[in-house]
Structures are given as structure tokens and as C-alpha cells.
CSV table of C-alpha atoms in Angstrom, one decimal:
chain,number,residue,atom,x,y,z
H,240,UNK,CA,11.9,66.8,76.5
H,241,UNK,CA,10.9,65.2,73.4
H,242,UNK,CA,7.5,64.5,71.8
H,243,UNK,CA,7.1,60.8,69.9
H,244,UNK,CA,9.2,62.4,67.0
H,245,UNK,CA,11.7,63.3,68.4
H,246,UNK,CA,11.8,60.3,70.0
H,247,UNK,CA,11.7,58.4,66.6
H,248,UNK,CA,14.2,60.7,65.5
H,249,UNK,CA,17.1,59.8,67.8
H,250,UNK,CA,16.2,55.9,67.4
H,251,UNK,CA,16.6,56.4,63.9
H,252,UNK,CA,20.5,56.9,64.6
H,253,UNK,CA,20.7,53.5,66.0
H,254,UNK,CA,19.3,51.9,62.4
H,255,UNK,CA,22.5,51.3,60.5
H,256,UNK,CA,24.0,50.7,57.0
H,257,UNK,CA,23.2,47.3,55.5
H,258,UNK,CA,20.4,46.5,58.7
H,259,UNK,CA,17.2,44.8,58.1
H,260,UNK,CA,14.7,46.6,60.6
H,261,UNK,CA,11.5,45.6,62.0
H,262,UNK,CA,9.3,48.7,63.2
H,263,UNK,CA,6.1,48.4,65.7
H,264,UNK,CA,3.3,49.9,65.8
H,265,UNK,CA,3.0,53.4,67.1
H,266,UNK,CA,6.2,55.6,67.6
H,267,UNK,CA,8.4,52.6,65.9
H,268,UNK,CA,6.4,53.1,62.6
H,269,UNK,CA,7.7,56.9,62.3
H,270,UNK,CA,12.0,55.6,62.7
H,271,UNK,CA,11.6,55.0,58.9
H,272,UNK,CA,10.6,58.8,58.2
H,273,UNK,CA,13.8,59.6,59.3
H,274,UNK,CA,16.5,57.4,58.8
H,275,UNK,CA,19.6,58.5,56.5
H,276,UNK,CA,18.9,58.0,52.8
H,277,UNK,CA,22.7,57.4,52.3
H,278,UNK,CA,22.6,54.4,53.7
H,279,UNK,CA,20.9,50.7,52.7
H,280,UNK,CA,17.9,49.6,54.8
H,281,UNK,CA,15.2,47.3,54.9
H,282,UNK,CA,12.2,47.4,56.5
H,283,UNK,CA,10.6,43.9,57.7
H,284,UNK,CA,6.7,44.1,58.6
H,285,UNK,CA,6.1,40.4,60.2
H,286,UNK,CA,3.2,39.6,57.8
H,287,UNK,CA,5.3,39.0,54.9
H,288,UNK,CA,7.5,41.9,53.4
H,289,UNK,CA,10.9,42.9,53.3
H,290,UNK,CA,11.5,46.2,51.3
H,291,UNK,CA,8.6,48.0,52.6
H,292,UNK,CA,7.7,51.1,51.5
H,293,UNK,CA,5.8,54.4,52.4
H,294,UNK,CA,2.2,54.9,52.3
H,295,UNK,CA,0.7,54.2,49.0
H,296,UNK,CA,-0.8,57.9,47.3
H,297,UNK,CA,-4.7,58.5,47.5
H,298,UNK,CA,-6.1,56.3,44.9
H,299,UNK,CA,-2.9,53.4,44.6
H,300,UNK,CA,-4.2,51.9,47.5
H,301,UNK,CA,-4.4,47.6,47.7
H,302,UNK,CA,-5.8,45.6,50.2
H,303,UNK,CA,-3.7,43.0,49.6
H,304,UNK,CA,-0.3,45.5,50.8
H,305,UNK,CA,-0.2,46.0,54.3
H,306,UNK,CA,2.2,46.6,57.2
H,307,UNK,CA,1.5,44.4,60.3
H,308,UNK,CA,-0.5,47.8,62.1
H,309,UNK,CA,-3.0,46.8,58.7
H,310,UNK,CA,-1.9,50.2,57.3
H,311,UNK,CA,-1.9,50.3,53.3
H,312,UNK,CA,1.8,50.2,52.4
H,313,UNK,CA,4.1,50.2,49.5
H,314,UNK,CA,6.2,47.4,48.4
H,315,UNK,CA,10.4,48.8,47.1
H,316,UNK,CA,12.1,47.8,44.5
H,317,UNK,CA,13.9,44.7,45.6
H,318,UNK,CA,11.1,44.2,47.9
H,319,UNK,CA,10.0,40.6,48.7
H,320,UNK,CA,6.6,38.9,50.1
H,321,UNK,CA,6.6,36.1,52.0
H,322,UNK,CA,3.9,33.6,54.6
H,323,UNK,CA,3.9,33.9,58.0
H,324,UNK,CA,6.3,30.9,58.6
H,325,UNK,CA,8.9,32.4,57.2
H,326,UNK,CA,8.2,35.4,58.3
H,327,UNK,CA,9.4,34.5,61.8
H,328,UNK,CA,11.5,32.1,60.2
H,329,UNK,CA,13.7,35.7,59.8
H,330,UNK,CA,12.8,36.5,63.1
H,331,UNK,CA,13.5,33.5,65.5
H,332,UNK,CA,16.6,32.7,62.7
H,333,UNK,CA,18.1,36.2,63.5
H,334,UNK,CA,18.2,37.2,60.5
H,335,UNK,CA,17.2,40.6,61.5
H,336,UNK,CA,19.3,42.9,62.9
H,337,UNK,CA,17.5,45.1,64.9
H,338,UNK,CA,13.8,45.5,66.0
H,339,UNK,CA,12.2,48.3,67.8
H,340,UNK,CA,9.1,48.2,69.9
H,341,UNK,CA,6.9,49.7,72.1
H,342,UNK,CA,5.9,48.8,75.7
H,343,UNK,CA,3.6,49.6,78.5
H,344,UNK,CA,6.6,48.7,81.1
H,345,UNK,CA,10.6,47.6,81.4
H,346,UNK,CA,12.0,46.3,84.1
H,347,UNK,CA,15.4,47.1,84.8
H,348,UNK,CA,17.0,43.2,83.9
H,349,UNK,CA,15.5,44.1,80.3
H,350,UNK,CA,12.0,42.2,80.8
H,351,UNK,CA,9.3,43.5,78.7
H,352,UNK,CA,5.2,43.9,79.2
H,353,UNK,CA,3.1,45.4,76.3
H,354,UNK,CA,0.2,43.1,75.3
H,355,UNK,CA,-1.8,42.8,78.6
H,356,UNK,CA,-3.9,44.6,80.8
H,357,UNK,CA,-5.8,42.2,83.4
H,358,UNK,CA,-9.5,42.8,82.8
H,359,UNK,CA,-9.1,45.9,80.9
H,360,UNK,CA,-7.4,45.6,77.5
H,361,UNK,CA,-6.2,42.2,76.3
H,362,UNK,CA,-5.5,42.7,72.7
H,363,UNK,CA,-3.2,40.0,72.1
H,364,UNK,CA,0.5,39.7,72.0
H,365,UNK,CA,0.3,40.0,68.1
H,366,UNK,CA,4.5,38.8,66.6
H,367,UNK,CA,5.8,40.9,69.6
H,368,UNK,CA,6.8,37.2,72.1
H,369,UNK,CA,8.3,35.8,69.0
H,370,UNK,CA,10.0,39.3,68.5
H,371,UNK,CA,11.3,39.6,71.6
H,372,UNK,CA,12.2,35.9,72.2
H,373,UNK,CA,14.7,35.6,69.7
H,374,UNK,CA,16.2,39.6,68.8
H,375,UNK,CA,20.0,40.2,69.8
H,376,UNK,CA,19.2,43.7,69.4
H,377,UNK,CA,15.6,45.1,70.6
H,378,UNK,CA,15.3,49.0,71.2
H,379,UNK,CA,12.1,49.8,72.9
H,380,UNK,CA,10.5,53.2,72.2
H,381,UNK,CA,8.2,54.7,74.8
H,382,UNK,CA,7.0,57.8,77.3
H,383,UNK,CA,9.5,57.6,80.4
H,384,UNK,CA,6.1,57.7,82.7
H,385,UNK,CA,2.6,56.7,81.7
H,386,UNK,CA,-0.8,58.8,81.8
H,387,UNK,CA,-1.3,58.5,85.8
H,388,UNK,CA,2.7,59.7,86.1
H,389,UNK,CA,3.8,56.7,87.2
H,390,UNK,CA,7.2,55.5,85.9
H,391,UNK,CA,7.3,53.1,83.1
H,392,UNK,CA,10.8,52.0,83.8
H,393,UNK,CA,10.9,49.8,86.5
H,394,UNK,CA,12.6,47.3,89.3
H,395,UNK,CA,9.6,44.5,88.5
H,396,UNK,CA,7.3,44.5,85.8
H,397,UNK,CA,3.8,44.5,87.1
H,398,UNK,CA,1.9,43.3,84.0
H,399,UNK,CA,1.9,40.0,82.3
H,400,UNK,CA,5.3,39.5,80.6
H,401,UNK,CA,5.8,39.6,76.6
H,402,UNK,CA,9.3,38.8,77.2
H,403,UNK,CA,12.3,38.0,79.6
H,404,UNK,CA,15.6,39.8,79.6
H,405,UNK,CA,15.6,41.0,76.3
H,406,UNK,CA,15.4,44.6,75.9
H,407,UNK,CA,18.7,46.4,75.3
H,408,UNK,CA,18.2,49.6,75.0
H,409,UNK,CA,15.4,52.6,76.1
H,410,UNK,CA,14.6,55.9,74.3
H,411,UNK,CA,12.2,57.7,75.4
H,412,UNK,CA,11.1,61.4,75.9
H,413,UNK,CA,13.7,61.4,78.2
H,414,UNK,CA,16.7,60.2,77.8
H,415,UNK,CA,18.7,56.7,76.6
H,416,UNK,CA,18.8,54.1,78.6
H,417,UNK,CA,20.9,50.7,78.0
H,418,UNK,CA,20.1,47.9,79.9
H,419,UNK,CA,22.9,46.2,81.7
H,420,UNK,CA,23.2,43.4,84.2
H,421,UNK,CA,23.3,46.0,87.0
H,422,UNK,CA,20.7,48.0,85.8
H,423,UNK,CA,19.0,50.9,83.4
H,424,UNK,CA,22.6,53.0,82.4
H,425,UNK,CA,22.1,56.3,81.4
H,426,UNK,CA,23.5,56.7,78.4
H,427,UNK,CA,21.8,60.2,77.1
H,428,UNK,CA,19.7,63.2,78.1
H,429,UNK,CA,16.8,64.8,76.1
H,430,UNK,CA,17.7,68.2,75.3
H,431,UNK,CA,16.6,70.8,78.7
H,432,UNK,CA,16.2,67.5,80.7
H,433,UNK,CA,18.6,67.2,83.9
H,434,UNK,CA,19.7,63.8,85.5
H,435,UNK,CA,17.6,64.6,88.6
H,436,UNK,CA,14.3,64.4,86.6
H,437,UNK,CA,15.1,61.4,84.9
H,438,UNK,CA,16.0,59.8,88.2
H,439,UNK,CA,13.0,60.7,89.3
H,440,UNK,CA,11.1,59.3,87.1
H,441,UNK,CA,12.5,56.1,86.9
H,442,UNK,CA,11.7,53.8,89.6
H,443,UNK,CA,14.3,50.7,88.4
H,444,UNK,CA,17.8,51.4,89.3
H,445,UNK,CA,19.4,54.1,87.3
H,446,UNK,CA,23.5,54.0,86.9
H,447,UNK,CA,24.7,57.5,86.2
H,448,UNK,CA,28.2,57.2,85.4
H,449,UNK,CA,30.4,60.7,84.9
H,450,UNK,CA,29.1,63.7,82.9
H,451,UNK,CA,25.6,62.5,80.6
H,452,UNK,CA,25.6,64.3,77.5
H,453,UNK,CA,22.5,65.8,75.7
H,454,UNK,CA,21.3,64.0,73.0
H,455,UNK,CA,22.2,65.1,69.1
H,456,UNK,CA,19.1,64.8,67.2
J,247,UNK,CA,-3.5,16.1,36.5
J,248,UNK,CA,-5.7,15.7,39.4
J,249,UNK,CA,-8.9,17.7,39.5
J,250,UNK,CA,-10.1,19.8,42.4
J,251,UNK,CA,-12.8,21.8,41.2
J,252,UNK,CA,-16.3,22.0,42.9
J,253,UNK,CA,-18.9,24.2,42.0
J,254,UNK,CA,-19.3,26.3,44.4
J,255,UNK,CA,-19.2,28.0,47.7
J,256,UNK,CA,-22.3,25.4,49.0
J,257,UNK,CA,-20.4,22.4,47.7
J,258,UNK,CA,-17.2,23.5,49.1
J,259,UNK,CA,-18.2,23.1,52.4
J,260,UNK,CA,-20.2,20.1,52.7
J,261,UNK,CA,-19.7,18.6,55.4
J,262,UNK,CA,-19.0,21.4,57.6
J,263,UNK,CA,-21.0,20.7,61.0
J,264,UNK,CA,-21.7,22.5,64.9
J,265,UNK,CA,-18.7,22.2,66.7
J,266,UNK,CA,-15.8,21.5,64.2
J,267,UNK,CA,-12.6,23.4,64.1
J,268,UNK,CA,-11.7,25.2,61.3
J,269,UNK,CA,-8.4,27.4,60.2
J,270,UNK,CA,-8.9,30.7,58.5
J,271,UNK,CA,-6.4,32.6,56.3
J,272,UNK,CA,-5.6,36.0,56.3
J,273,UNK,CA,-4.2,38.8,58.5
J,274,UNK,CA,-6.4,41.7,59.8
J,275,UNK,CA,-9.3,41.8,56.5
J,276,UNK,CA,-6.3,41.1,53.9
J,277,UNK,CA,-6.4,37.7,52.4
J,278,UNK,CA,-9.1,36.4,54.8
J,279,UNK,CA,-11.6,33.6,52.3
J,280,UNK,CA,-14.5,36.0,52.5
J,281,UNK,CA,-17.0,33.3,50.3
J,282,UNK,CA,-16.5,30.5,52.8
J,283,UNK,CA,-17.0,33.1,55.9
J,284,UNK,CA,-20.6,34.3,54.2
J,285,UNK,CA,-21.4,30.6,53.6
J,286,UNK,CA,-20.4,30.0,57.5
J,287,UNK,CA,-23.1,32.6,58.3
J,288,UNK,CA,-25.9,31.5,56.2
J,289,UNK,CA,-25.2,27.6,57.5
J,290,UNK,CA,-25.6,28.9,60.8
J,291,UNK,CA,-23.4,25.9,62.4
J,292,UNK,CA,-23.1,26.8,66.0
J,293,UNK,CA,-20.2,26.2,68.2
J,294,UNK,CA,-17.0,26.4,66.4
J,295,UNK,CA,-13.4,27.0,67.3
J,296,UNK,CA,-11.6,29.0,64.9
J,297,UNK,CA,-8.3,29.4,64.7
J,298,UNK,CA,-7.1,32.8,62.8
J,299,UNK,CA,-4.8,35.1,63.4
J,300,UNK,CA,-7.3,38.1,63.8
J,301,UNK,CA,-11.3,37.8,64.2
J,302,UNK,CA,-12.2,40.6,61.7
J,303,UNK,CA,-14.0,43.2,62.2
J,304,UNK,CA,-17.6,44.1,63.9
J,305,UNK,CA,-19.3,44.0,60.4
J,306,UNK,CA,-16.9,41.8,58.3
J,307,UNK,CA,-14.5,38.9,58.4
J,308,UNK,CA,-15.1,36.5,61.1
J,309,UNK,CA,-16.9,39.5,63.0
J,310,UNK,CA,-20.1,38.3,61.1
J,311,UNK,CA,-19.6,35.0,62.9
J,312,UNK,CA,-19.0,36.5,66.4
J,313,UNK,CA,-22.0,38.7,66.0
J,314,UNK,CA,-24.3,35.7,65.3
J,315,UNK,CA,-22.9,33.8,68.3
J,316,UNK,CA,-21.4,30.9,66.3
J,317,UNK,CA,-17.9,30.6,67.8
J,318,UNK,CA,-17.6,29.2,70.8
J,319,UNK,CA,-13.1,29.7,71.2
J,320,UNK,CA,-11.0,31.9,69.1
J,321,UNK,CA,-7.3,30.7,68.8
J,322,UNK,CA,-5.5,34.3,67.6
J,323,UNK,CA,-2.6,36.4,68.1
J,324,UNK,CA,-4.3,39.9,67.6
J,325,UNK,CA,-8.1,40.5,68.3
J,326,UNK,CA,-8.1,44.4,68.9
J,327,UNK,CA,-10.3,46.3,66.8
J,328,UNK,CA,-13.6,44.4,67.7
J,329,UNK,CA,-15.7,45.4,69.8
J,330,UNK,CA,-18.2,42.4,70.1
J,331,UNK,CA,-15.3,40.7,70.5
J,332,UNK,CA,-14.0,42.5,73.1
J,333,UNK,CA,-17.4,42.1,74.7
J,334,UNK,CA,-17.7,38.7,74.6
J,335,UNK,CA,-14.7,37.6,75.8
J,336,UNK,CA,-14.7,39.7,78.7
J,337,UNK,CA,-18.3,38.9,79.7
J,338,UNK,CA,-17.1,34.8,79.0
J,339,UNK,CA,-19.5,34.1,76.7
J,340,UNK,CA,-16.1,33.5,73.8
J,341,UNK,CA,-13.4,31.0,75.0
J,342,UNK,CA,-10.3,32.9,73.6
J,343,UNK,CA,-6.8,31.4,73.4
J,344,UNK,CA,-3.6,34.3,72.4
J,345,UNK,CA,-0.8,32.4,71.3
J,346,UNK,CA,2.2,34.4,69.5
J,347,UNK,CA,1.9,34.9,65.8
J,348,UNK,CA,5.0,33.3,64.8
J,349,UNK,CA,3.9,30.6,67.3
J,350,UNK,CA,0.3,30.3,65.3
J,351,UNK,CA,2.2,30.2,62.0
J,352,UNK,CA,4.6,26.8,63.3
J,353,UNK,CA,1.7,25.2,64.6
J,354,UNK,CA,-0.4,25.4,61.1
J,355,UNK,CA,2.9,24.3,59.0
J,356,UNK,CA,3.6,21.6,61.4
J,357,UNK,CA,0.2,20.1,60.8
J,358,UNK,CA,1.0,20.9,57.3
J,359,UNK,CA,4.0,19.0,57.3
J,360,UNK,CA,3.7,16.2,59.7
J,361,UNK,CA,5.3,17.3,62.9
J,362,UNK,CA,3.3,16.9,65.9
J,363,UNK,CA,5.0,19.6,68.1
J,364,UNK,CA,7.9,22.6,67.6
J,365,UNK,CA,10.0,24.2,70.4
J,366,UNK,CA,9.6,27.8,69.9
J,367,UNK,CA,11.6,30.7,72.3
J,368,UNK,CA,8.5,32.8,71.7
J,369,UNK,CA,6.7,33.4,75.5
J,370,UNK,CA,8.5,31.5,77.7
J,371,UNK,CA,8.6,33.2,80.8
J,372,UNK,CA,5.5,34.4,80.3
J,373,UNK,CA,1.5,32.9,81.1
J,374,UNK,CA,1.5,31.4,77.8
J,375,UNK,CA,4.1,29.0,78.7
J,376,UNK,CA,2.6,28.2,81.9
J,377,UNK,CA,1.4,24.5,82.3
J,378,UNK,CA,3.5,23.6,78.9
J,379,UNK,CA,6.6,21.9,78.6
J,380,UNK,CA,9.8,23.7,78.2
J,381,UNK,CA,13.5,22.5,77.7
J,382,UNK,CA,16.6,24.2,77.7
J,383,UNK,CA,19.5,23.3,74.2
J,384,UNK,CA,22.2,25.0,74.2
J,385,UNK,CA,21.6,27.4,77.0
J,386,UNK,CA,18.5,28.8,75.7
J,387,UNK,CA,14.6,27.8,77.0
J,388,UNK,CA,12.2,26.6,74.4
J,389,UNK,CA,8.7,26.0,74.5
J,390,UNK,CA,7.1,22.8,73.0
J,391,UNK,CA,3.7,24.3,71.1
J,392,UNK,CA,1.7,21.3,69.5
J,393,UNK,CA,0.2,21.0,65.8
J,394,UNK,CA,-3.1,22.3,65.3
J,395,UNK,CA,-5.7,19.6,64.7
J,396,UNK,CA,-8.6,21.2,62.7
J,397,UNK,CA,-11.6,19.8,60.0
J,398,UNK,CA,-11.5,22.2,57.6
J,399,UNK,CA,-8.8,25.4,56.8
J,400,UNK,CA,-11.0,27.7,54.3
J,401,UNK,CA,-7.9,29.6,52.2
J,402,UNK,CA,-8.2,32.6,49.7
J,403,UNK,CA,-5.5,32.4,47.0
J,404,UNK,CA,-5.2,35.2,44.3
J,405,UNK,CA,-5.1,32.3,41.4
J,406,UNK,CA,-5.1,28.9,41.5
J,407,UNK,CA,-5.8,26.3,38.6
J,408,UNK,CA,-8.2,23.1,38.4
J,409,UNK,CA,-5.8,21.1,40.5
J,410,UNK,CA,-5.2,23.2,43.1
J,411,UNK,CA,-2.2,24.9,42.5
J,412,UNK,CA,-1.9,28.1,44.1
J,413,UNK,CA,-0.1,31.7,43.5
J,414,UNK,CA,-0.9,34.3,46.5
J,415,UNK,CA,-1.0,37.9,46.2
J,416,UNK,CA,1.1,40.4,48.1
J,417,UNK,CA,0.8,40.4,52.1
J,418,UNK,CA,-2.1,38.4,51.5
J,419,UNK,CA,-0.7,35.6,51.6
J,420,UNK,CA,0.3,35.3,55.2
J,421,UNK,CA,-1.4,32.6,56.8
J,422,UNK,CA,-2.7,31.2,53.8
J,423,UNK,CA,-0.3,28.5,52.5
J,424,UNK,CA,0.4,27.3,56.0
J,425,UNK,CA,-2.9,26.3,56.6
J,426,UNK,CA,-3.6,24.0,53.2
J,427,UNK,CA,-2.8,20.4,53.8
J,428,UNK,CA,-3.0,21.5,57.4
J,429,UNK,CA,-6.6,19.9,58.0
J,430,UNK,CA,-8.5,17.3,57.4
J,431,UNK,CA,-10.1,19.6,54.5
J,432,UNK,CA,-8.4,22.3,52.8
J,433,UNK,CA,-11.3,24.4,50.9
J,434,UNK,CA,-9.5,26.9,48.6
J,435,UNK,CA,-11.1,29.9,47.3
J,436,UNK,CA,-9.4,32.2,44.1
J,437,UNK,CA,-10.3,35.0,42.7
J,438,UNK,CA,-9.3,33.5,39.5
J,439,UNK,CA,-9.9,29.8,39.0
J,440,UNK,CA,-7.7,28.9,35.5
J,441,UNK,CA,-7.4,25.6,33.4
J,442,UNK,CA,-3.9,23.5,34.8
J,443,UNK,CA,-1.3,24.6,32.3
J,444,UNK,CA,-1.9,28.2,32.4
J,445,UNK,CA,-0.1,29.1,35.5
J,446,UNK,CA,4.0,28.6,35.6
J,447,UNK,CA,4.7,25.7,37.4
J,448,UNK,CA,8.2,27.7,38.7
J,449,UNK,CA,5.6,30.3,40.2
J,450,UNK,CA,3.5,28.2,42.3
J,451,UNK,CA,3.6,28.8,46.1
J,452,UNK,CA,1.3,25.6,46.8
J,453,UNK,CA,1.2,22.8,45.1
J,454,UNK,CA,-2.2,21.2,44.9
J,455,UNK,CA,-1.5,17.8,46.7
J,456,UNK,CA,-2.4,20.2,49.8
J,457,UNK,CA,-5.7,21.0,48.5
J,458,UNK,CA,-9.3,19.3,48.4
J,459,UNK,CA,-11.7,21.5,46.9
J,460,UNK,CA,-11.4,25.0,44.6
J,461,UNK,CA,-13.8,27.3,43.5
J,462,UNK,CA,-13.6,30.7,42.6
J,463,UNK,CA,-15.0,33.0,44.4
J,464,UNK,CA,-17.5,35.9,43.9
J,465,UNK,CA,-18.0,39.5,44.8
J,466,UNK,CA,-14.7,40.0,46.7
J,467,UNK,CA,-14.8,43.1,48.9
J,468,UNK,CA,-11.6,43.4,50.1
J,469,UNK,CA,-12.0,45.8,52.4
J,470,UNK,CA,-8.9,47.6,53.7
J,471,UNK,CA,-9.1,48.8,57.8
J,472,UNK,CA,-6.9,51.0,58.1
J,473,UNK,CA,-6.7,53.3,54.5
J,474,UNK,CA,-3.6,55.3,54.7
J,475,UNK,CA,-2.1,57.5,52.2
J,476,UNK,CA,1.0,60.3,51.6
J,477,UNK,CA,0.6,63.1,49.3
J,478,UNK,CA,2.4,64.0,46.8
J,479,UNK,CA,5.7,65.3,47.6
């Protein structure tokens, strides 16, 4: 099984050469600690950079660099700012390649919830409906079950929907999970995890096709 | 050169009345116009819709507002972080509208530019496309999300000059240029107000057609909400 790391960790294989990449908040933010440094990647943060950077060091800094979790950032070299407009002028234009996200619950045709709570937690959507409305390529990064146990991968979403049919892919603590037409694939295993516990805690339908290797972290 | 230039804070927002709606830059604390927010509170004008992307924080930004009961909606994408917020909103004492960010952003720069309405992907499918209209082009749904009408946008620029021209600073810049030209007033405040000629024309970001009235500011905080750092490797 793997802890949020890990689970960053295996995403960060799916980040390729020449992508630009928006993070989330949460286990998204920690891809960019280990993606390969021998290839070329962006980072987007949807309140105006591209070429985002790590934390600034104590003392460096500026309320005027942030990511979109409000965390002080660093701008790159290259590195550009930009307003809001345009900002999801990249998104909705597809102009970026790849976004990763977290969510409270996926159904198993690739519909998203993660903003919502009915009369417990409404913190707002944020950019994650424009995100998810217009990315070809949207990994979601999450626990396979939630606190209670229940499974967060499921036939029907039960919380208000962020977005329709638009998830393609699932990593969590786990396994790897791709969304098809016909349902959650297994693509993966998390190391020490058999086939029989992740079909038990998925309550979508789960396609196990042949042999399901361990994952290479 | 047309000039711009009022006095300060109090002039800049004459005019400002109970139950107007006003646009406010910034995202989270960072580039929010913290002069015309203070003013706000010491007016005390009472039921106001706001439209921001965040609502600040308990004891600053727009948080002061909240805590002395003076808006009566929020139109935001993000409002975590607030606890009176939270509180009033779930108690129904705040109308509060959540509308995608990117969503927020086309609706300001369509009042900006003249466009009363955009079709955005963003939320269809979801309750905040539900009782809007929505067409399909070219196999893909689209909702049709309506320009903002609002009295005043209060903006914080890093520089501007006498006639308005603007130059933001970093990710504070966000919402900022979106909203100017956007209402009926555009009330810009710098923190460094310069005579026309000093800044680069090629560097502008806002051209000062879209704004009213300038002022620079005074005693920016800039407070930063979440402060984190890496040490040295």
C-alpha cells in the first residue's frame, strides 16, 4: 500500500517531456518533488504562472508569488505571469497537457465530485469545473476508500458533481485505475496489494484483464 | 494625457452607497485593494453584493466586511478559510453564489469588453448549470454565463501613472485587470502612483481608458496566508 508519496511518486511517471502540468492542492502539489530533472516541464498554477517554482527560502518570501493553494512560491527562469482570463484561456484552450486533481469520489464513467459536501463543507469549486470541463488528460490522485472505509471509487457519484466523464485515469494507495467506457480497468497494483483487496474496495465496476503487475515506483 | 488622479481613499469612493455591487481584485490576500476595503468598513454601507474570487480572511480582506455584517451575497469561486463566513452562510444570514473561477474571470472581461454573455464548458452537468441555458457546437455542451453588472470594481495595481495606466505585480495580478472598465466605476489603487511618461508604454497591462479614479495607496500589509518555505539544500 502506499502513503500520499508514494502516491505522488508513481503519478509523477505519467508527467512527460515537453508537458505543461497543472498540480492541485493536496497530494497533486507533491508530483513536482519528484518528477525527472532530465526532462522539460512546466508547472501551471491557475492564478497566473507558468514556470512555477519551489518554495521560496525563509526570508525570500512575497505576497505577491503564490500557487493557487495561496502557498508562497517561486517564479523559474522562463517563467511567465499572467490574469485570470488567460489563465483558463490555457485551460479551456487545451493548451495544457495534463492536469492532476484530487477528489472526494469517481464514478466509474469518469464523473468527478470534490467541491461539495451538502450542509457540511461547501468551500467552493475553486478552477477545478473549468479544469475538468475542458482537460483531454485529467489524472485524479486520491485514498482508494475514505475515513468511514467506504469506497471512493464508485458506480454513481453521490455528491454534487465538479464534472462529467472526464477523469481518465485513478492512482491511489492502491492501485491504477483507467477509466474506460466499460468501467474502472485495472491497470496496476500498489506494491503487497492483491487484486482481491482492491476489488473489494471498489464499489464501481472493476475490469481485471490477465496478470496485473506491481507498480515500479 | 487624460488625468485620473484623486486624492484619496475618501474621494475615491464617492458615491459608493447601501446596496451596490462592487468587484474586488485579488486572489486569496494577494493583490486584493486593501485601502478601498478599510474605507468600505469605516463607510459602513450596508447590504452589498460583492463579487471576488475569495472573501479574505476572518481578520482581513473582505473578512472585515463579513464580520461587520455588510454583505448581503458573495459571488466567489473559493471561500474556505473563513470561519464567519462559513458561519453565515450556513446559518443564511450571507446569500453566497460559487461559480467556477475561470467562469468568474469570463464574466468580469466580458463586462470589460462588451459581451453580454460567454458559453463556457465549465459545470455543466453539474447544479451550477441548472436553470441556465446550455447548447451543444460541435458535439460538446456549453453553458451561457452572463456579464457581471457591478457600480464600482476597487483594483490594486503595483504601479500605475496619473492616467491610469497600469503595470501588476506577480500573481497579484489575477483578477485585477479583468475587472477595470468592467463597472460603472473602476477605482484603482497603486502602490506607486508616478507622473505619465515614466512608465513604458510597451509594459503596460491596462491602459487607462478602463480606469476612473487613482490614488496611491497607504500602509499596504500584504499579508501572505499560507507562509511556506524550503531550506537550504
Amino acid at each position: 500500500m502506499l502513503d500520499k508519496e508514494g502516491i505522488a511518486k508513481r503519478i509523477a511517471k505519467e508527467v512527460k517531456d515537453g508537458y505543461y502540468v497543472n498540480l492541485g492542492i493536496g497530494i497533486p502539489t507533491l508530483v513536482a518533488n519528484f518528477v525527472r530533472d532530465d526532462i522539460e516541464v512546466e508547472f501551471q498554477s491557475e492564478n497566473g504562472i507558468l514556470g512555477m517554482g519551489p518554495f521560496p527560502l525563509e526570508g525570500e518570501e512575497d505576497a505577491d508569488l503564490i500557487n493557487a493553494g495561496k502557498q508562497t512560491i517561486t517564479a523559474l527562469p522562463g517563467a511567465s505571469f499572467f490574469d485570470s482570463a488567460m489563465s483558463f484561456g490555457m485551460i479551456r484552450g487545451q493548451h495544457v497537457d495534463l492536469t492532476i486533481l484530487g477528489a472526494m469520489e469517481v464514478a466509474e464513467n469518469g464523473d468527478i465530485a470534490n467541491w461539495k459536501i451538502p450542509g457540511k463543507m461547501v468551500k467552493g469549486m475553486g478552477g477545478a469545473m473549468d479544469l475538468v470541463a475542458s482537460a483531454e488528460n485529467i489524472i485524479v490522485a486520491m485514498m482508494h476508500t475514505n475515513k468511514a472505509g467506504d469506497s471512493k471509487l464508485l458506480k454513481k457519484c453521490s455528491l454534487p458533481l465538479t464534472g462529467v466523464a472526464c477523469v481518465t485515469k485513478i492512482v491511489t494507495n492502491l492501485a491504477v485505475i483507467e477509466v474506460t467506457k466499460d468501467g474502472f480497468k485495472l491497470l496496476e497494483r500498489a506494491p503487497g496489494v492483491s487484486v482481491e483487496e482492491i476489488q473489494k474496495a471498489t464499489e464501481g465496476k472493476l475490469l481485471v484483464e490477465g496478470d496485473i503487475p506491481e507498480m515500479q515506483l | 494625457m487624460i488625468r485620473k488622479t484623486v486624492a484619496n481613499v475618501k474621494d475615491a469612493l464617492q458615491g459608493v452607497e447601501d446596496g451596490m455591487t462592487f468587484m474586488l481584485g485579488g486572489f486569496g490576500l494577494s493583490g486584493i485593494p486593501e485601502n478601498a476595503i478599510s474605507e468600505l468598513v469605516r463607510l459602513n454601507v450596508k447590504n452589498l453584493t460583492c463579487i471576488s474570487n475569495n472573501a479574505g480572511v476572518d481578520d482581513f480582506g473582505l473578512g472585515l466586511l463579513l464580520q461587520k455584517k455588510q454583505i448581503y451575497k458573495m459571488v466567489s469561486s473559493y471561500v474556505g478559510e473563513n470561519d464567519e463566513f462559513e458561519r453565515q452562510m450556513l446559518s443564511e444570514e450571507l446569500d453566497v453564489e460559487l461559480i467556477p473561477q475561470g467562469t468568474l474571470a469570463a464574466r468580469c472581461q466580458a463586462a470589460q469588453q462588451g459581451f453580454p454573455a460567454i458559453y463556457t464548458p465549465a459545470g455543466y452537468g453539474t447544479e451550477v448549470s441548472q436553470f441556465k441555458e446550455t447548447r451543444e457546437f460541435d458535439g460538446k455542451m456549453y453553458v451561457l454565463e452572463k456579464a457581471f453588472k457591478a457600480d464600482f470594481a476597487f483594483v490594486k495595481a503595483w504601479k500605475g501613472d496619473k492616467a491610469g495606466n497600469l503595470i501588476f505585480k506577480g500573481t497579484a495580478r489575477n483578477f485585477n485587470p479583468l475587472m477595470c472598465g468592467a463597472a460603472k466605476v473602476t477605482v484603482v489603487e497603486v502602490e506607486e502612483l508616478v507622473e505619465p511618461g515614466e512608465l513604458d508604454p510597451n509594459q503596460i497591462h491596462i491602459p487607462g481608458i478602463f480606469v476612473q479614479r487613482i490614488f496611491e495607496g497607504k500602509n499596504y500589509e500584504k499579508r501572505i496566508e499560507k507562509r511556506t518555505v524550503r531550506k537550504v539544500s
